[in-house]
CSV table of C-alpha atoms and ligand atoms in Angstrom, one decimal:
chain,number,residue,atom,x,y,z
A,243,UNK,CA,9.8,-43.0,24.8
A,244,UNK,CA,7.2,-41.1,26.7
A,245,UNK,CA,5.5,-43.5,29.0
A,246,UNK,CA,2.9,-42.3,31.4
A,247,UNK,CA,4.0,-42.6,35.0
A,248,UNK,CA,1.3,-45.1,35.8
A,249,UNK,CA,0.1,-47.3,33.0
A,250,UNK,CA,-2.7,-48.4,35.3
A,251,UNK,CA,-5.8,-46.4,36.2
A,252,UNK,CA,-6.6,-48.6,39.1
A,253,UNK,CA,-4.0,-50.5,41.1
A,254,UNK,CA,-4.5,-52.2,44.4
A,255,UNK,CA,-2.4,-54.6,46.2
A,256,UNK,CA,-3.1,-56.9,49.2
A,257,UNK,CA,-6.4,-55.1,49.6
A,258,UNK,CA,-8.4,-56.5,52.4
A,259,UNK,CA,-11.7,-55.6,54.0
A,260,UNK,CA,-13.3,-57.0,57.1
A,261,UNK,CA,-16.6,-56.1,58.8
A,262,UNK,CA,-15.9,-56.6,62.5
A,263,UNK,CA,-14.2,-60.0,62.6
A,264,UNK,CA,-15.6,-61.2,59.3
A,265,UNK,CA,-13.1,-61.0,56.4
A,266,UNK,CA,-15.0,-60.1,53.3
A,267,UNK,CA,-12.1,-59.3,50.9
A,268,UNK,CA,-8.7,-60.8,51.2
A,269,UNK,CA,-5.4,-60.2,49.3
A,270,UNK,CA,-7.0,-58.5,46.3
A,271,UNK,CA,-4.3,-57.6,43.8
A,272,UNK,CA,-5.8,-55.9,40.9
A,273,UNK,CA,-4.6,-53.6,38.1
A,274,UNK,CA,-6.8,-52.2,35.5
A,275,UNK,CA,-5.3,-50.4,32.5
A,276,UNK,CA,-6.9,-47.4,30.8
A,277,UNK,CA,-9.5,-48.5,28.3
A,278,UNK,CA,-10.0,-51.9,29.8
A,279,UNK,CA,-13.5,-53.4,30.3
A,280,UNK,CA,-13.4,-55.8,33.2
A,281,UNK,CA,-16.5,-57.9,34.2
A,282,UNK,CA,-16.6,-59.3,37.7
A,283,UNK,CA,-18.7,-62.3,38.5
A,284,UNK,CA,-19.0,-64.6,41.5
A,285,UNK,CA,-21.6,-66.1,43.8
A,286,UNK,CA,-23.7,-64.0,46.1
A,287,UNK,CA,-21.7,-62.8,49.1
A,288,UNK,CA,-18.4,-63.3,47.4
A,289,UNK,CA,-17.5,-59.7,47.9
A,290,UNK,CA,-18.1,-58.1,44.5
A,291,UNK,CA,-20.0,-55.1,45.7
A,292,UNK,CA,-17.6,-54.6,48.6
A,293,UNK,CA,-14.7,-54.6,46.2
A,294,UNK,CA,-16.3,-51.9,44.0
A,295,UNK,CA,-17.2,-49.9,47.2
A,296,UNK,CA,-13.6,-50.1,48.3
A,297,UNK,CA,-12.3,-49.0,45.0
A,298,UNK,CA,-14.1,-45.7,45.3
A,299,UNK,CA,-13.6,-45.6,49.1
A,300,UNK,CA,-17.3,-45.8,50.1
A,301,UNK,CA,-15.9,-48.4,52.4
A,302,UNK,CA,-12.5,-47.7,54.1
A,303,UNK,CA,-10.0,-50.4,53.4
A,304,UNK,CA,-8.9,-52.6,56.2
A,305,UNK,CA,-5.5,-53.4,54.7
A,306,UNK,CA,-3.6,-52.9,51.5
A,307,UNK,CA,-3.1,-50.0,49.2
A,308,UNK,CA,-5.2,-48.4,46.5
A,309,UNK,CA,-4.1,-46.2,43.7
A,310,UNK,CA,-6.5,-44.6,41.3
A,311,UNK,CA,-5.2,-42.5,38.3
A,312,UNK,CA,-1.8,-42.2,40.0
A,313,UNK,CA,-3.3,-40.9,43.3
A,314,UNK,CA,-2.5,-43.1,46.3
A,315,UNK,CA,-5.1,-43.3,49.0
A,316,UNK,CA,-3.8,-42.0,52.2
A,317,UNK,CA,-0.9,-40.2,50.6
A,318,UNK,CA,-0.5,-36.5,51.3
A,319,UNK,CA,-3.1,-34.4,49.5
A,320,UNK,CA,-5.1,-37.4,48.4
A,321,UNK,CA,-8.5,-37.6,50.2
A,322,UNK,CA,-11.2,-40.2,49.7
A,323,UNK,CA,-13.0,-37.5,47.8
A,324,UNK,CA,-10.1,-37.0,45.3
A,325,UNK,CA,-10.4,-40.7,44.4
A,326,UNK,CA,-14.2,-40.6,44.2
A,327,UNK,CA,-14.0,-37.7,41.8
A,328,UNK,CA,-12.1,-40.0,39.3
A,329,UNK,CA,-14.5,-42.9,39.7
A,330,UNK,CA,-18.1,-42.9,38.7
A,331,UNK,CA,-20.4,-45.4,40.2
A,332,UNK,CA,-23.7,-46.9,39.0
A,333,UNK,CA,-25.8,-48.8,41.5
A,334,UNK,CA,-28.2,-51.7,41.3
A,335,UNK,CA,-31.0,-49.5,42.8
A,336,UNK,CA,-30.2,-46.5,40.6
A,337,UNK,CA,-30.2,-44.2,43.6
A,338,UNK,CA,-31.4,-41.1,41.7
A,339,UNK,CA,-32.1,-38.1,43.9
A,340,UNK,CA,-35.9,-38.2,44.1
A,341,UNK,CA,-36.5,-34.5,44.6
A,342,UNK,CA,-34.5,-33.5,41.5
A,343,UNK,CA,-35.5,-33.8,37.9
A,344,UNK,CA,-33.4,-35.9,35.5
A,345,UNK,CA,-31.4,-32.9,34.5
A,346,UNK,CA,-30.9,-31.6,38.0
A,347,UNK,CA,-29.6,-35.1,39.0
A,348,UNK,CA,-27.0,-34.9,36.2
A,349,UNK,CA,-26.1,-31.3,37.0
A,350,UNK,CA,-25.4,-31.7,40.7
A,351,UNK,CA,-21.9,-33.3,40.2
A,352,UNK,CA,-20.7,-30.7,37.7
A,353,UNK,CA,-22.0,-27.9,39.9
A,354,UNK,CA,-20.8,-29.0,43.3
A,355,UNK,CA,-17.8,-31.1,42.4
A,356,UNK,CA,-16.4,-29.5,39.3
A,357,UNK,CA,-17.5,-26.0,40.2
A,358,UNK,CA,-19.2,-25.3,36.9
A,359,UNK,CA,-21.6,-22.4,36.4
A,360,UNK,CA,-25.3,-23.3,36.2
A,361,UNK,CA,-25.3,-22.6,32.5
A,362,UNK,CA,-22.3,-24.8,31.8
A,363,UNK,CA,-23.5,-27.6,34.1
A,364,UNK,CA,-26.8,-27.5,32.2
A,365,UNK,CA,-25.1,-27.9,28.9
A,366,UNK,CA,-23.0,-30.8,30.3
A,367,UNK,CA,-26.2,-32.4,31.6
A,368,UNK,CA,-28.1,-32.0,28.3
A,369,UNK,CA,-25.2,-33.4,26.3
A,370,UNK,CA,-25.1,-36.5,28.5
A,371,UNK,CA,-28.9,-36.9,28.6
A,372,UNK,CA,-28.9,-36.8,24.8
A,373,UNK,CA,-26.1,-39.4,24.8
A,374,UNK,CA,-28.3,-41.8,26.8
A,375,UNK,CA,-31.3,-40.9,24.7
A,376,UNK,CA,-33.2,-39.1,27.4
A,377,UNK,CA,-33.0,-35.4,26.6
A,378,UNK,CA,-36.8,-35.3,26.1
A,379,UNK,CA,-37.2,-36.5,29.7
A,380,UNK,CA,-34.9,-33.9,31.3
A,381,UNK,CA,-37.7,-32.2,33.2
A,382,UNK,CA,-39.1,-35.3,34.7
A,383,UNK,CA,-38.7,-36.6,38.2
A,384,UNK,CA,-37.1,-40.0,38.7
A,385,UNK,CA,-40.4,-41.6,39.8
A,386,UNK,CA,-41.9,-40.6,36.4
A,387,UNK,CA,-39.3,-42.6,34.6
A,388,UNK,CA,-39.1,-46.3,33.9
A,389,UNK,CA,-36.4,-48.4,35.6
A,390,UNK,CA,-34.4,-48.5,32.5
A,391,UNK,CA,-34.7,-44.8,32.0
A,392,UNK,CA,-33.7,-44.1,35.6
A,393,UNK,CA,-30.6,-46.3,35.2
A,394,UNK,CA,-29.6,-44.4,32.1
A,395,UNK,CA,-30.0,-41.1,33.9
A,396,UNK,CA,-27.8,-42.6,36.7
A,397,UNK,CA,-25.1,-43.4,34.1
A,398,UNK,CA,-25.3,-39.9,32.7
A,399,UNK,CA,-25.1,-38.5,36.3
A,400,UNK,CA,-21.9,-40.5,37.0
A,401,UNK,CA,-20.3,-39.5,33.7
A,402,UNK,CA,-21.0,-35.8,34.3
A,403,UNK,CA,-18.1,-35.4,36.6
A,404,UNK,CA,-15.8,-36.8,34.0
A,405,UNK,CA,-14.5,-39.8,35.8
A,406,UNK,CA,-11.6,-41.8,34.5
A,407,UNK,CA,-13.1,-45.1,35.6
A,408,UNK,CA,-16.7,-46.2,35.7
A,409,UNK,CA,-17.9,-48.8,38.3
A,410,UNK,CA,-21.1,-50.7,37.7
A,411,UNK,CA,-22.7,-52.8,40.5
A,412,UNK,CA,-25.3,-55.1,38.9
A,413,UNK,CA,-26.8,-52.2,36.9
A,414,UNK,CA,-29.5,-54.4,35.3
A,415,UNK,CA,-30.4,-56.7,38.1
A,416,UNK,CA,-33.3,-54.6,39.3
A,417,UNK,CA,-34.7,-54.2,35.8
A,418,UNK,CA,-37.4,-56.2,34.0
A,419,UNK,CA,-35.7,-58.3,31.3
A,420,UNK,CA,-37.2,-56.1,28.5
A,421,UNK,CA,-35.6,-53.0,30.0
A,422,UNK,CA,-32.1,-54.4,30.3
A,423,UNK,CA,-31.2,-54.0,26.7
A,424,UNK,CA,-31.4,-50.3,26.7
A,425,UNK,CA,-29.0,-50.0,29.7
A,426,UNK,CA,-26.6,-52.6,28.3
A,427,UNK,CA,-26.5,-50.8,25.0
A,428,UNK,CA,-25.5,-47.5,26.7
A,429,UNK,CA,-22.7,-49.5,28.5
A,430,UNK,CA,-21.6,-51.1,25.4
A,431,UNK,CA,-21.3,-47.8,23.6
A,432,UNK,CA,-19.2,-46.5,26.5
A,433,UNK,CA,-16.9,-49.5,26.3
A,434,UNK,CA,-16.6,-48.9,22.5
A,435,UNK,CA,-15.6,-45.3,23.2
A,436,UNK,CA,-12.7,-46.5,25.3
A,437,UNK,CA,-14.1,-45.9,28.8
A,438,UNK,CA,-12.4,-47.9,31.5
A,439,UNK,CA,-15.0,-49.9,33.2
A,440,UNK,CA,-15.4,-52.4,36.0
A,441,UNK,CA,-18.8,-54.2,35.9
A,442,UNK,CA,-20.3,-56.6,38.3
A,443,UNK,CA,-23.0,-58.4,36.4
A,444,UNK,CA,-24.6,-61.7,35.7
A,445,UNK,CA,-25.1,-60.8,32.0
A,446,UNK,CA,-22.8,-63.3,30.5
A,447,UNK,CA,-23.7,-62.3,26.9
A,448,UNK,CA,-22.6,-58.8,27.7
A,449,UNK,CA,-19.3,-60.1,29.2
A,450,UNK,CA,-18.7,-62.1,26.0
A,451,UNK,CA,-19.5,-59.1,23.8
A,452,UNK,CA,-17.9,-56.2,25.6
A,453,UNK,CA,-15.4,-57.4,28.2
A,454,UNK,CA,-11.6,-57.6,27.8
A,455,UNK,CA,-11.2,-59.4,31.1
A,456,UNK,CA,-13.4,-61.6,33.2
A,457,UNK,CA,-12.7,-61.9,36.9
A,458,UNK,CA,-14.3,-64.7,39.0
A,459,UNK,CA,-14.5,-64.0,42.8
A,460,UNK,CA,-15.3,-66.5,45.5
A,461,UNK,CA,-15.1,-66.1,49.3
A,462,UNK,CA,-13.6,-62.7,49.1
A,463,UNK,CA,-10.7,-63.6,46.7
A,464,UNK,CA,-10.0,-63.3,43.0
A,465,UNK,CA,-10.0,-66.9,41.9
A,466,UNK,CA,-9.7,-66.4,38.1
A,467,UNK,CA,-8.7,-63.5,36.0
A,468,UNK,CA,-8.6,-64.0,32.2
A,469,UNK,CA,-10.0,-63.5,28.8
A,470,UNK,CA,-13.8,-64.1,28.7
A,471,UNK,CA,-13.9,-66.2,25.5
A,472,UNK,CA,-11.2,-68.5,26.8
A,473,UNK,CA,-12.8,-68.8,30.2
A,474,UNK,CA,-16.2,-69.6,28.8
A,475,UNK,CA,-14.9,-72.1,26.3
A,476,UNK,CA,-12.6,-73.7,28.8
A,477,UNK,CA,-13.6,-73.1,32.4
A,478,UNK,CA,-10.4,-73.1,34.4
A,479,UNK,CA,-12.0,-74.8,37.5
A,480,UNK,CA,-14.8,-77.0,38.5
A,481,UNK,CA,-16.1,-74.2,40.8
A,482,UNK,CA,-16.3,-71.8,37.9
A,483,UNK,CA,-17.9,-74.3,35.6
A,484,UNK,CA,-20.6,-74.9,38.3
A,485,UNK,CA,-21.1,-71.2,38.7
A,486,UNK,CA,-21.6,-70.7,35.0
A,487,UNK,CA,-24.1,-73.5,35.0
A,488,UNK,CA,-26.1,-71.5,37.6
A,489,UNK,CA,-26.2,-68.2,35.9
A,490,UNK,CA,-26.5,-69.2,32.2
B,146,UNK,CA,-81.6,-26.6,79.2
B,147,UNK,CA,-81.3,-23.0,78.1
B,148,UNK,CA,-78.2,-21.7,76.4
B,149,UNK,CA,-77.8,-18.0,77.1
B,150,UNK,CA,-76.0,-16.4,74.2
B,151,UNK,CA,-75.5,-13.1,76.0
B,152,UNK,CA,-73.1,-14.8,78.4
B,153,UNK,CA,-70.9,-15.8,75.5
B,154,UNK,CA,-71.2,-12.3,74.1
B,155,UNK,CA,-70.2,-10.6,77.4
B,156,UNK,CA,-67.3,-13.0,77.9
B,157,UNK,CA,-66.0,-12.6,74.3
B,158,UNK,CA,-63.4,-9.8,74.9
B,159,UNK,CA,-61.7,-11.8,77.7
B,160,UNK,CA,-61.8,-15.0,75.7
B,161,UNK,CA,-60.2,-13.3,72.7
B,162,UNK,CA,-57.5,-12.1,75.0
B,163,UNK,CA,-57.0,-15.6,76.3
B,164,UNK,CA,-56.9,-17.0,72.8
B,165,UNK,CA,-54.3,-14.4,71.9
B,166,UNK,CA,-52.2,-15.5,74.9
B,167,UNK,CA,-52.6,-19.1,73.9
B,168,UNK,CA,-51.4,-18.3,70.4
B,169,UNK,CA,-48.4,-16.4,71.7
B,170,UNK,CA,-47.3,-19.2,74.0
B,171,UNK,CA,-47.9,-21.7,71.2
B,172,UNK,CA,-45.9,-19.8,68.7
B,173,UNK,CA,-43.0,-19.3,71.0
B,174,UNK,CA,-43.2,-22.9,72.1
B,175,UNK,CA,-43.2,-24.4,68.7
B,176,UNK,CA,-40.7,-21.9,67.4
B,177,UNK,CA,-38.3,-22.7,70.2
B,178,UNK,CA,-39.1,-26.3,69.9
B,179,UNK,CA,-38.2,-26.3,66.2
B,180,UNK,CA,-34.8,-24.8,66.9
B,181,UNK,CA,-34.1,-27.2,69.8
B,182,UNK,CA,-35.6,-30.2,68.0
B,183,UNK,CA,-33.7,-29.6,64.7
B,184,UNK,CA,-30.4,-29.2,66.4
B,185,UNK,CA,-30.9,-32.1,68.8
B,186,UNK,CA,-32.4,-34.3,66.0
B,187,UNK,CA,-29.3,-33.8,63.8
B,188,UNK,CA,-27.0,-34.4,66.8
B,189,UNK,CA,-28.8,-37.7,67.4
B,190,UNK,CA,-29.0,-38.7,63.7
B,191,UNK,CA,-25.3,-38.1,63.1
B,192,UNK,CA,-24.3,-39.5,66.5
B,193,UNK,CA,-22.1,-36.5,67.5
B,194,UNK,CA,-20.1,-38.1,70.3
B,195,UNK,CA,-20.8,-37.1,73.9
B,196,UNK,CA,-23.5,-34.5,73.3
B,197,UNK,CA,-25.7,-37.1,71.8
B,198,UNK,CA,-25.9,-38.6,75.2
B,199,UNK,CA,-26.9,-35.3,76.7
B,200,UNK,CA,-29.6,-35.0,74.1
B,201,UNK,CA,-30.7,-38.6,74.9
B,202,UNK,CA,-31.1,-37.7,78.6
B,203,UNK,CA,-33.0,-34.5,77.7
B,204,UNK,CA,-35.4,-36.4,75.5
B,205,UNK,CA,-35.9,-39.2,78.0
B,206,UNK,CA,-36.6,-36.8,80.9
B,207,UNK,CA,-39.2,-34.8,78.8
B,208,UNK,CA,-40.9,-37.9,77.4
B,209,UNK,CA,-40.9,-39.6,80.7
B,210,UNK,CA,-42.6,-36.9,82.7
B,211,UNK,CA,-46.1,-35.3,82.4
B,212,UNK,CA,-46.0,-31.8,81.0
B,213,UNK,CA,-47.9,-30.6,84.1
B,214,UNK,CA,-45.0,-31.7,86.2
B,215,UNK,CA,-42.6,-29.9,83.9
B,216,UNK,CA,-44.6,-26.7,84.1
B,217,UNK,CA,-44.7,-26.9,87.9
B,218,UNK,CA,-41.0,-27.6,88.1
B,219,UNK,CA,-40.0,-24.7,85.9
B,220,UNK,CA,-42.4,-22.3,87.6
B,221,UNK,CA,-42.1,-23.3,91.3
B,222,UNK,CA,-39.1,-25.5,91.7
B,223,UNK,CA,-36.5,-23.8,89.5
B,224,UNK,CA,-36.6,-20.5,91.5
B,225,UNK,CA,-35.7,-22.5,94.6
B,226,UNK,CA,-33.0,-24.5,92.8
B,227,UNK,CA,-31.1,-21.9,90.9
B,228,UNK,CA,-32.6,-18.6,91.9
B,229,UNK,CA,-34.2,-17.5,88.7
B,230,UNK,CA,-37.8,-16.4,88.8
B,231,UNK,CA,-39.8,-16.5,85.6
B,232,UNK,CA,-43.1,-14.9,84.8
B,233,UNK,CA,-45.9,-17.2,84.2
B,234,UNK,CA,-45.8,-16.4,80.5
B,235,UNK,CA,-42.1,-17.0,80.2
B,236,UNK,CA,-42.3,-20.2,82.2
B,237,UNK,CA,-45.1,-21.4,80.0
B,238,UNK,CA,-43.3,-20.6,76.7
B,239,UNK,CA,-40.1,-22.1,77.9
B,240,UNK,CA,-41.9,-25.2,79.1
B,241,UNK,CA,-43.7,-25.7,75.8
B,242,UNK,CA,-40.5,-25.1,73.8
B,243,UNK,CA,-38.6,-27.7,75.9
B,244,UNK,CA,-41.5,-30.2,75.6
B,245,UNK,CA,-42.1,-29.8,71.9
B,246,UNK,CA,-38.3,-29.7,71.3
B,247,UNK,CA,-37.9,-33.3,72.7
B,248,UNK,CA,-40.6,-34.6,70.5
B,249,UNK,CA,-39.4,-32.7,67.4
B,250,UNK,CA,-35.9,-34.2,68.1
B,251,UNK,CA,-37.4,-37.6,67.5
B,252,UNK,CA,-39.2,-36.4,64.4
B,253,UNK,CA,-36.1,-34.9,62.9
B,254,UNK,CA,-33.9,-37.9,63.9
B,255,UNK,CA,-36.4,-40.3,62.4
B,256,UNK,CA,-36.7,-38.3,59.2
B,257,UNK,CA,-33.0,-38.1,58.6
B,258,UNK,CA,-32.5,-41.8,59.3
B,259,UNK,CA,-35.4,-42.7,57.0
B,260,UNK,CA,-33.5,-41.3,54.0
B,261,UNK,CA,-32.1,-44.2,51.9
B,262,UNK,CA,-28.4,-44.8,52.6
B,263,UNK,CA,-28.0,-45.4,48.9
B,264,UNK,CA,-28.6,-41.7,48.2
B,265,UNK,CA,-25.8,-40.7,50.5
B,266,UNK,CA,-23.6,-43.3,48.7
B,267,UNK,CA,-24.6,-41.9,45.3
B,268,UNK,CA,-23.7,-38.3,46.5
B,269,UNK,CA,-20.4,-39.3,47.9
B,270,UNK,CA,-19.6,-41.4,44.9
B,271,UNK,CA,-20.0,-38.3,42.7
B,272,UNK,CA,-17.3,-36.7,44.8
B,273,UNK,CA,-19.5,-34.5,47.0
B,274,UNK,CA,-18.3,-33.8,50.5
B,275,UNK,CA,-20.4,-35.0,53.4
B,276,UNK,CA,-21.7,-31.6,54.3
B,277,UNK,CA,-22.7,-31.1,50.6
B,278,UNK,CA,-24.5,-34.4,50.7
B,279,UNK,CA,-26.5,-33.2,53.8
B,280,UNK,CA,-27.2,-29.8,52.3
B,281,UNK,CA,-28.3,-31.0,48.8
B,282,UNK,CA,-29.7,-34.4,49.3
B,283,UNK,CA,-30.4,-35.7,52.8
B,284,UNK,CA,-31.5,-32.3,54.3
B,285,UNK,CA,-34.2,-31.4,51.6
B,286,UNK,CA,-35.6,-34.9,51.6
B,287,UNK,CA,-35.7,-35.3,55.4
B,288,UNK,CA,-37.3,-31.8,55.7
B,289,UNK,CA,-40.2,-32.9,53.6
B,290,UNK,CA,-40.8,-35.9,55.7
B,291,UNK,CA,-40.9,-33.9,58.9
B,292,UNK,CA,-43.9,-31.9,57.8
B,293,UNK,CA,-46.8,-34.3,58.6
B,294,UNK,CA,-45.5,-35.3,62.0
B,295,UNK,CA,-44.6,-31.7,62.8
B,296,UNK,CA,-48.2,-30.6,62.1
B,297,UNK,CA,-49.4,-33.2,64.5
B,298,UNK,CA,-46.9,-32.0,67.2
B,299,UNK,CA,-47.9,-28.3,66.7
B,300,UNK,CA,-51.5,-29.2,67.4
B,301,UNK,CA,-50.6,-31.2,70.5
B,302,UNK,CA,-48.5,-28.3,71.7
B,303,UNK,CA,-51.3,-25.8,71.1
B,304,UNK,CA,-53.7,-28.0,73.2
B,305,UNK,CA,-51.1,-28.7,75.9
B,306,UNK,CA,-50.8,-24.9,76.5
B,307,UNK,CA,-54.2,-25.2,78.2
B,308,UNK,CA,-52.6,-26.8,81.2
B,309,UNK,CA,-50.6,-23.7,82.0
B,310,UNK,CA,-53.7,-22.6,83.9
B,311,UNK,CA,-52.0,-24.5,86.8
B,312,UNK,CA,-49.4,-21.8,86.9
B,313,UNK,CA,-51.9,-19.0,86.5
B,314,UNK,CA,-51.1,-17.9,83.0
B,315,UNK,CA,-54.1,-16.1,81.5
B,316,UNK,CA,-54.4,-18.2,78.4
B,317,UNK,CA,-57.7,-19.4,77.0
B,318,UNK,CA,-58.4,-22.3,79.4
B,319,UNK,CA,-57.5,-20.2,82.5
B,320,UNK,CA,-59.9,-17.5,81.2
B,321,UNK,CA,-62.5,-20.2,80.9
B,322,UNK,CA,-62.1,-21.2,84.5
B,323,UNK,CA,-62.3,-17.6,85.7
B,324,UNK,CA,-65.3,-16.7,83.6
B,325,UNK,CA,-67.1,-19.8,84.8
B,326,UNK,CA,-66.5,-18.7,88.4
B,327,UNK,CA,-67.6,-15.2,87.7
B,328,UNK,CA,-70.8,-16.0,85.8
B,329,UNK,CA,-71.7,-19.5,87.0
B,330,UNK,CA,-72.5,-20.5,83.5
B,331,UNK,CA,-70.2,-23.5,82.8
B,332,UNK,CA,-72.2,-24.6,79.7
B,333,UNK,CA,-71.9,-21.4,77.7
B,334,UNK,CA,-68.3,-20.6,78.7
B,335,UNK,CA,-66.8,-24.1,78.1
B,336,UNK,CA,-68.7,-24.5,74.8
B,337,UNK,CA,-67.2,-21.2,73.7
B,338,UNK,CA,-63.7,-22.1,74.9
B,339,UNK,CA,-63.9,-25.5,73.0
B,340,UNK,CA,-65.0,-23.7,69.8
B,341,UNK,CA,-62.1,-21.3,70.1
B,342,UNK,CA,-59.6,-24.2,70.4
B,343,UNK,CA,-61.3,-25.9,67.5
B,344,UNK,CA,-60.9,-22.8,65.3
B,345,UNK,CA,-57.2,-22.5,66.2
B,346,UNK,CA,-56.3,-26.2,65.7
B,347,UNK,CA,-58.3,-26.4,62.5
B,348,UNK,CA,-56.5,-23.3,61.1
B,349,UNK,CA,-53.1,-24.8,62.1
B,350,UNK,CA,-54.0,-28.1,60.4
B,351,UNK,CA,-55.1,-26.3,57.2
B,352,UNK,CA,-51.8,-24.4,57.1
B,353,UNK,CA,-49.8,-27.6,57.5
B,354,UNK,CA,-51.9,-29.2,54.8
B,355,UNK,CA,-51.1,-26.4,52.5
B,356,UNK,CA,-47.4,-26.6,53.0
B,357,UNK,CA,-47.6,-30.4,52.6
B,358,UNK,CA,-49.4,-30.0,49.3
B,359,UNK,CA,-46.9,-27.4,48.1
B,360,UNK,CA,-44.0,-29.8,48.7
B,361,UNK,CA,-44.4,-33.4,47.5
B,362,UNK,CA,-43.3,-35.8,50.1
B,363,UNK,CA,-40.8,-38.2,48.5
C,596,ATP,N1,-21.9,-53.2,55.9
C,596,ATP,C1,-21.7,-54.5,56.1
C,596,ATP,N2,-21.5,-55.0,57.4
C,596,ATP,C2,-21.3,-56.3,57.6
C,596,ATP,N3,-21.2,-57.2,56.6
C,596,ATP,C3,-21.3,-56.8,55.4
C,596,ATP,C4,-21.5,-55.5,55.0
C,596,ATP,N4,-21.6,-55.3,53.7
C,596,ATP,C5,-21.4,-56.6,53.2
C,596,ATP,N5,-21.2,-57.5,54.2
C,596,ATP,C6,-20.9,-58.9,54.0
C,596,ATP,O1,-19.8,-59.1,53.1
C,596,ATP,C7,-20.0,-60.2,52.3
C,596,ATP,C8,-19.8,-59.8,50.9
C,596,ATP,O2,-20.9,-58.9,50.5
C,596,ATP,P1,-21.0,-58.2,49.1
C,596,ATP,O3,-22.3,-57.4,49.1
C,596,ATP,O4,-19.8,-57.6,48.7
C,596,ATP,O5,-21.2,-59.5,48.2
C,596,ATP,P2,-21.6,-59.6,46.6
C,596,ATP,O6,-20.6,-60.5,46.0
C,596,ATP,O7,-21.8,-58.2,46.1
C,596,ATP,O8,-23.0,-60.4,46.7
C,596,ATP,P3,-24.3,-60.2,45.8
C,596,ATP,O9,-24.1,-61.0,44.5
C,596,ATP,O10,-25.4,-60.8,46.6
C,596,ATP,O11,-24.6,-58.7,45.6
C,596,ATP,C9,-21.4,-60.7,52.6
C,596,ATP,O12,-21.2,-61.9,53.4
C,596,ATP,C10,-22.1,-59.7,53.3
C,596,ATP,O13,-22.9,-60.2,54.3
C,597,MG,MG1,-23.5,-57.1,45.4
């Protein structure tokens, strides 16, 4: 049988993160298989954003090990950059480059990271903009787009470097309710196409519809990790039941 | 009160020479200041170890002393201290460059730090290297933000060049002083000098406006 060397795209063990003396993440053991869609929930300050930022090394780990697509952080020949290339990230505040058009935003990664020619990068960008329904807006600057459109461009930008895993940090929290649907739809399509995704969100309906796994974090630790239907139907702890009561 | 236009007419050639000198000193001053300020501003913004302290000392000294004292020091004290004698013109240009450089350092540092950290994160998350993030994202955005305060600084530098009359540089204000002594007509001479300065500062302001309009500040 021909098994891939690593069945997991992301694997971290005993991952810990502290800011100064304050521990923010402790003993995180997490493995995510290719094609899995994992939703992470938890109260404010529980470390969800920090976990995503550690997974693409925007924050250096304090302890533990991290492996992404078979590349171990800190191993010979594996830089933080090598890991970031394999992970796309979508931020709550979109963070589009304000001096570049939608198309230029999406082209930057293919140009600078994948070394594509301008022509090829443009084709890549247009294909992805079409996929998120924004090819007609390619020439517009971010400030000329609605929040929902900006976030869709941001998703296209992250996809453009061909990452193996996509990380989403509350991608719809900064959006008006009527704009959330268009972003969630794009994410759901991605999930359906088999993209591996880690999503921090409070959208429980999205979790129910698209997630294979639901992770509940509290005080910097993973408290529960299970199937969403089961966890919603039968909350495994009083703490989680309480949390669900707040977000629903 | 009578305003004798012929005094202005006769003084005109000398005043034009003075204005030319003022422009030369100003151009060298802001040119040098831009080089110094950009370099030092980046050093401060990215907290390059050790040299950022030297830059801090430089900025503190310049901001903490009057520019007249700086001019006097460079022209009169430096030759005694390290045995280099500068012409009045060289001392004036150097002084203005050092002075503008300190303020431009702060302008550049402020502009770089004002760029949302989230944009750097977004660039790094794409897999760009840190220098690539600076070159493609932070740099172009920060550059736009320096333009309005730079325009302001250029005008201040132009006007500051007037005090180089204390070291005998034949710029516009010094010409004004000499012409007043020669003709005894303070009203006409200083009115004309003021108009010359106004024309120069106004032109500079218009140029900066134009650049500003060409590049949307984001
Ligand atoms: N750069 C930092 N320096 C110091 N403390 C930090 C830093 N970033 C995050 N923290 C702290 O780490 C803890 C976890 O923050 P994090 O942003 O990961 O939480 P979160 O679960 O994403 O919360 P939210 O739901 O509000 O986004 C918080 O207590 C926060 O104050
Ligand atoms: Mg967060």
